[in-house]
PDB file of C-alpha atoms in Angstrom:
ATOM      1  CA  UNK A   1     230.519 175.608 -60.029  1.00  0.00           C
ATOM      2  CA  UNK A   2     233.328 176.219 -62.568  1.00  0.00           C
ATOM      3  CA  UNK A   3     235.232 179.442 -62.527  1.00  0.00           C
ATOM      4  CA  UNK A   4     233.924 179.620 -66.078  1.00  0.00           C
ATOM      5  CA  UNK A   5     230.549 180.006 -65.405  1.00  0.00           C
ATOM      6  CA  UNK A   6     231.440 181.713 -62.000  1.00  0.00           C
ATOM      7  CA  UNK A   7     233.039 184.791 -63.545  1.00  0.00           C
ATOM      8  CA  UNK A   8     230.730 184.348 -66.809  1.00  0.00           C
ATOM      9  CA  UNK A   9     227.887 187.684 -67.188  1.00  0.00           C
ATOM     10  CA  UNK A  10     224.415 186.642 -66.149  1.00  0.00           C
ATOM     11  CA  UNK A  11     222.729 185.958 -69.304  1.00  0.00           C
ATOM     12  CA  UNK A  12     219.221 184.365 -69.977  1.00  0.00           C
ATOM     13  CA  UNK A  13     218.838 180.999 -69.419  1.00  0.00           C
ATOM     14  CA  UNK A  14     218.585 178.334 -72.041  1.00  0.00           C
ATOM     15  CA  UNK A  15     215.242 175.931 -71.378  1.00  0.00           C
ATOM     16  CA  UNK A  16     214.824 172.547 -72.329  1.00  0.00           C
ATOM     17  CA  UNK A  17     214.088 171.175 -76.088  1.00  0.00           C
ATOM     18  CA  UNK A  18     210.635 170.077 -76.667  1.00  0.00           C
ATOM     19  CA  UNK A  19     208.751 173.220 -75.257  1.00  0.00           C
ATOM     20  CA  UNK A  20     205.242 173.139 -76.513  1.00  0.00           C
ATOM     21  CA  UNK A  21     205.654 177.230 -76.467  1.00  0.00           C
ATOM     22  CA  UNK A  22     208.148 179.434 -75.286  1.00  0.00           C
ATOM     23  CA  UNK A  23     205.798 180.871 -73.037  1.00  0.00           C
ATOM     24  CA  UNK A  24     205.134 177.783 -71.231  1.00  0.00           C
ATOM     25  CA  UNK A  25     207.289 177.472 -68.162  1.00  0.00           C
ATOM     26  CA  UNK A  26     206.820 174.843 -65.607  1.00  0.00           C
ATOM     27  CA  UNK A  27     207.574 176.231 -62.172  1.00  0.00           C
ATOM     28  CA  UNK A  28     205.139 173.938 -60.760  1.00  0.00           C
ATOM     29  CA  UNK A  29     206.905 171.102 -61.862  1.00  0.00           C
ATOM     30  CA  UNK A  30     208.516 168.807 -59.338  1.00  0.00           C
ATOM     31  CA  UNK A  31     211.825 168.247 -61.420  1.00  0.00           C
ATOM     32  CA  UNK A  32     211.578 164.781 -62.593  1.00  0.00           C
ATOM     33  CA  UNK A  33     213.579 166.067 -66.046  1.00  0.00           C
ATOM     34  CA  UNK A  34     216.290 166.636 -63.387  1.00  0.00           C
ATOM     35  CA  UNK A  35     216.411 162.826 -63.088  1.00  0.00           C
ATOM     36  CA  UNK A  36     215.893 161.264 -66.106  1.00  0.00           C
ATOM     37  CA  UNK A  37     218.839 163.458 -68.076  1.00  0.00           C
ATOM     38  CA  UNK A  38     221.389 161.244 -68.363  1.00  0.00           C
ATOM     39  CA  UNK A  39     223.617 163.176 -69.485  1.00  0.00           C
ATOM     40  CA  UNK A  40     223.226 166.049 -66.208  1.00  0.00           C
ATOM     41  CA  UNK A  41     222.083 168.947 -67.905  1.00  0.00           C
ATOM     42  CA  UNK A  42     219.323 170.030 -66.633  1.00  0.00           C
ATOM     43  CA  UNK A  43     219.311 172.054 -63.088  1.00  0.00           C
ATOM     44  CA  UNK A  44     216.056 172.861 -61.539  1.00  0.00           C
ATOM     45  CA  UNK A  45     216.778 175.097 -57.896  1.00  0.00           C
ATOM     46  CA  UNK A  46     213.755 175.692 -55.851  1.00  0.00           C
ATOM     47  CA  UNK A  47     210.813 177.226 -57.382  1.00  0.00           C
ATOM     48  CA  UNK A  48     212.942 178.071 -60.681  1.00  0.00           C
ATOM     49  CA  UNK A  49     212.297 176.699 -63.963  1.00  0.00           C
ATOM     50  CA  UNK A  50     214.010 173.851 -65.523  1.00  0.00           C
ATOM     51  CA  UNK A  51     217.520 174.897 -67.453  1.00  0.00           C
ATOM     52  CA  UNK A  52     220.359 174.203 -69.205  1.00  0.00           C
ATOM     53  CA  UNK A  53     223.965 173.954 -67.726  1.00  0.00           C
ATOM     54  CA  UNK A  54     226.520 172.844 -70.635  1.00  0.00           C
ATOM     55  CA  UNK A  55     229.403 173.018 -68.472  1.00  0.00           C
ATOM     56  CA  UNK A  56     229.940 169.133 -68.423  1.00  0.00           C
ATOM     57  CA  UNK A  57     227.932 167.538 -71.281  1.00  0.00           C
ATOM     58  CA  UNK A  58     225.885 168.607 -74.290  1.00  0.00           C
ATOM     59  CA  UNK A  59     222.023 167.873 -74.923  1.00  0.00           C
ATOM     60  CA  UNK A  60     222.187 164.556 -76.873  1.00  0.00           C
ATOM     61  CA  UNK A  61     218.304 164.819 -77.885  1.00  0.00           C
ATOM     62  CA  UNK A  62     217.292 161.361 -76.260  1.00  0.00           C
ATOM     63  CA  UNK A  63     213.878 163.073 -75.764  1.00  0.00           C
ATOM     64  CA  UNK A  64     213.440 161.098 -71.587  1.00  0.00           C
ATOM     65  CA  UNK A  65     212.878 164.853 -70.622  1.00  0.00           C
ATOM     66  CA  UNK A  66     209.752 165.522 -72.699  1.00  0.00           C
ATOM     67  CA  UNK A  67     208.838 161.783 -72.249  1.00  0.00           C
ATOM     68  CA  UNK A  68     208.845 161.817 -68.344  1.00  0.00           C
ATOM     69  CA  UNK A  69     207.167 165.129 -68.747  1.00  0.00           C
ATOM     70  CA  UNK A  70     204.155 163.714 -70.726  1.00  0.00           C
ATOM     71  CA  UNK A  71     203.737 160.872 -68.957  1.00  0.00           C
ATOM     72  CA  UNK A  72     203.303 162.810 -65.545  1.00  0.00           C
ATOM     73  CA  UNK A  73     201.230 166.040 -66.392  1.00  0.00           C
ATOM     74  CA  UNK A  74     199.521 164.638 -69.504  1.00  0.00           C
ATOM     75  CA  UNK A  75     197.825 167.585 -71.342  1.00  0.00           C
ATOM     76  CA  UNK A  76     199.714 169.671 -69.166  1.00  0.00           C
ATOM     77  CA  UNK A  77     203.208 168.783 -70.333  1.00  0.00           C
ATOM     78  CA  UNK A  78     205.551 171.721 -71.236  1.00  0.00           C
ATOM     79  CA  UNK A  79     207.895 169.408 -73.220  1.00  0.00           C
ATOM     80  CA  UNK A  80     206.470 167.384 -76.035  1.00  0.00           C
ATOM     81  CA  UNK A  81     208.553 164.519 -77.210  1.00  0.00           C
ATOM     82  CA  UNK A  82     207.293 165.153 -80.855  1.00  0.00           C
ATOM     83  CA  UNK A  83     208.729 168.603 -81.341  1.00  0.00           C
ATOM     84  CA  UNK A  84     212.087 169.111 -83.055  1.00  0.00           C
ATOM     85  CA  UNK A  85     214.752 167.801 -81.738  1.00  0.00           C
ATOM     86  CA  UNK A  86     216.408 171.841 -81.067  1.00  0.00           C
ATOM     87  CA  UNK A  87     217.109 173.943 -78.307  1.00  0.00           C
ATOM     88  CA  UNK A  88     215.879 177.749 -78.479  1.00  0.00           C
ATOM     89  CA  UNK A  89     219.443 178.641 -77.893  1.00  0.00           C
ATOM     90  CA  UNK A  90     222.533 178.608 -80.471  1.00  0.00           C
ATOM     91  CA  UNK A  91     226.006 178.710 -79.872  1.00  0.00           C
ATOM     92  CA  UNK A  92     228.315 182.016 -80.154  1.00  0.00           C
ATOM     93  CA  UNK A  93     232.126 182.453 -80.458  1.00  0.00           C
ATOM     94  CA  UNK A  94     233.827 185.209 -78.887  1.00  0.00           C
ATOM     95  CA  UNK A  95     236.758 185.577 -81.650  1.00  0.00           C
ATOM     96  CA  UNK A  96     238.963 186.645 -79.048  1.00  0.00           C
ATOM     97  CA  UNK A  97     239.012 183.661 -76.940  1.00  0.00           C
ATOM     98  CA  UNK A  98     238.745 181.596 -79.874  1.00  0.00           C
ATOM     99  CA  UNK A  99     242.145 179.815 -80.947  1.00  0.00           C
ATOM    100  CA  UNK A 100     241.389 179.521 -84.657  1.00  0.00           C
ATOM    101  CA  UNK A 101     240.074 182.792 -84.705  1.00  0.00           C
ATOM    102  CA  UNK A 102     244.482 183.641 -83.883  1.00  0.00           C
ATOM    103  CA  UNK A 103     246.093 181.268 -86.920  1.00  0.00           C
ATOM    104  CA  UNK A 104     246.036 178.693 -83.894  1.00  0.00           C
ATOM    105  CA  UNK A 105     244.954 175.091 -85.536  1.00  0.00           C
ATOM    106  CA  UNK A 106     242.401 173.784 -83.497  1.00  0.00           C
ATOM    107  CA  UNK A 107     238.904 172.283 -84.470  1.00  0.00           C
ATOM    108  CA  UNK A 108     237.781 170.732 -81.349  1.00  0.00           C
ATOM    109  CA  UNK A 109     233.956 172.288 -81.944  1.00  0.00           C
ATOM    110  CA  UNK A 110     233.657 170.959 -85.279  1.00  0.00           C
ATOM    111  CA  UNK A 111     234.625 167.761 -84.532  1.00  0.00           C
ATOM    112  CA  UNK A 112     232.065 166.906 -81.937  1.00  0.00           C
ATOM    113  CA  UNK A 113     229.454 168.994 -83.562  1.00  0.00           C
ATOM    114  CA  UNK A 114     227.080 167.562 -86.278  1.00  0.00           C
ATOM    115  CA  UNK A 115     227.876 169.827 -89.176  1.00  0.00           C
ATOM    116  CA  UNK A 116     226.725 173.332 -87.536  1.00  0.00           C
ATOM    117  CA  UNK A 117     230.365 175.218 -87.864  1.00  0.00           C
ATOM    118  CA  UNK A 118     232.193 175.306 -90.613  1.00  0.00           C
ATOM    119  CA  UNK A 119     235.489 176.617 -90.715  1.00  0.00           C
ATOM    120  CA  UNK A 120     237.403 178.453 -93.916  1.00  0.00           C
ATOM    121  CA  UNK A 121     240.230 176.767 -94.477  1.00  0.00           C
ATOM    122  CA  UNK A 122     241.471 175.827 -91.094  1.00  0.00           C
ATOM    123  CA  UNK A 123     240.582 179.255 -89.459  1.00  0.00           C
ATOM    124  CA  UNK A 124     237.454 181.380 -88.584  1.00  0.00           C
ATOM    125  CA  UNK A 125     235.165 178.806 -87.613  1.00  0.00           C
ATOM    126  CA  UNK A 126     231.258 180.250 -88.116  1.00  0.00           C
ATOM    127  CA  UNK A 127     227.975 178.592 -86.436  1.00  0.00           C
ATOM    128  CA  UNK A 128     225.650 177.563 -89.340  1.00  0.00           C
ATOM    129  CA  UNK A 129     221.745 178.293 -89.266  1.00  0.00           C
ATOM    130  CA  UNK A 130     221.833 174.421 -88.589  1.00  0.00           C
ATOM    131  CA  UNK A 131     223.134 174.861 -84.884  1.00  0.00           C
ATOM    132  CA  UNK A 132     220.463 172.935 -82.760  1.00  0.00           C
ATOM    133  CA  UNK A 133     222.083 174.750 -79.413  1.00  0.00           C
ATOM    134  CA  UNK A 134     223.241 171.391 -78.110  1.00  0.00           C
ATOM    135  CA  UNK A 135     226.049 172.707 -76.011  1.00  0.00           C
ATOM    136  CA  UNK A 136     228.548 170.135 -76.949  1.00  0.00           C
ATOM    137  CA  UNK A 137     230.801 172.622 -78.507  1.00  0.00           C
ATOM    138  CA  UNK A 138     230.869 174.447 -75.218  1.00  0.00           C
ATOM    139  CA  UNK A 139     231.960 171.434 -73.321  1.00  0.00           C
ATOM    140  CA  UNK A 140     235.007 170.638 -75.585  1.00  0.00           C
ATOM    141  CA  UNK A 141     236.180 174.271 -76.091  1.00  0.00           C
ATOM    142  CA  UNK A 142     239.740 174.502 -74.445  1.00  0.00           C
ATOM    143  CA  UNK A 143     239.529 178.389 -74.238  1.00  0.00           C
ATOM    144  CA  UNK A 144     236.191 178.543 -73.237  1.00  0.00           C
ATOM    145  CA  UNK A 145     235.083 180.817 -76.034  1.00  0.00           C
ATOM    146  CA  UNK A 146     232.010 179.450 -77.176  1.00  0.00           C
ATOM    147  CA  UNK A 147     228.676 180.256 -75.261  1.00  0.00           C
ATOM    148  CA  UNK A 148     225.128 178.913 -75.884  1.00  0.00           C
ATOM    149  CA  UNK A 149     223.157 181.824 -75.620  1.00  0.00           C
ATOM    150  CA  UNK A 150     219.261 181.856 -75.475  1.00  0.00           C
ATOM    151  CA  UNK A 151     217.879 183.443 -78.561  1.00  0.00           C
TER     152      UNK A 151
END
């Protein structure tokens, strides 16, 4: 565990993309999401329900979650590889953490993100309606002052 997400407030946690409904949480699940994300995202502990860690990767939408999900509980799925490619979760900057946000040129979350901030000028980046909650801005923020944050 990173000291960023060690000393980080408890906040709710941000479930996978694809949920048939928000209501819908598979505790009975067995985890096979856990092995199938490629990318190492997803943390299942116990008899919790399937989440989202950002700390080392973003959520590149390759849709194996939902897909394993399907294919094992059928009707039962939770995920459904059809859905929108979008997380319930969107990203926040904390403007005092955030270099741009002090006259400080950086724009490492626009550049990996796919046209969800837009900045005015080259300060005061802003998270567009767009934002799918992928996390990849997280990753790549050297202050840490961007959070994905359940909505």
């Amino acid at each position: 565990m990173s000291l960023r997400h060690f000393f980080r407030s408890k906040s709710p946690l941000v479930f996978l993309p694809y949920q048939r409904n928000s209501s819908d949480f598979c505790m009975q699940c067995l985890g096979e999401c856990v092995d199938v994300c490629a990318e190492g995202i997803i943390i299942k502990k116990d008899e919790a329900v399937p989440y989202l860690d950002f700390a080392t990767n973003g959520c590149v939408f390759c849709k194996k979650c939902a897909q394993i999900c399907e294919a094992t509980y059928g009707e039962n799925s939770v995920l459904d590889p059809s859905l929108e490619d979008k997380i319930n979760a969107r990203a926040k900057i904390d403007v005092i953490g955030c270099l741009a946000y002090h006259q400080v040129i950086c724009s490492a979350c626009k550049d990996i993100c796919d046209g969800a901030i837009r900045f005015s000028g080259m300060f005061y980046p802003e998270i567009l309606e767009s934002c799918t909650g992928c996390g990849k801005c997280e990753r790549v923020c050297p202050k840490d002052a961007i959070n994905i944050v359940a909505l």
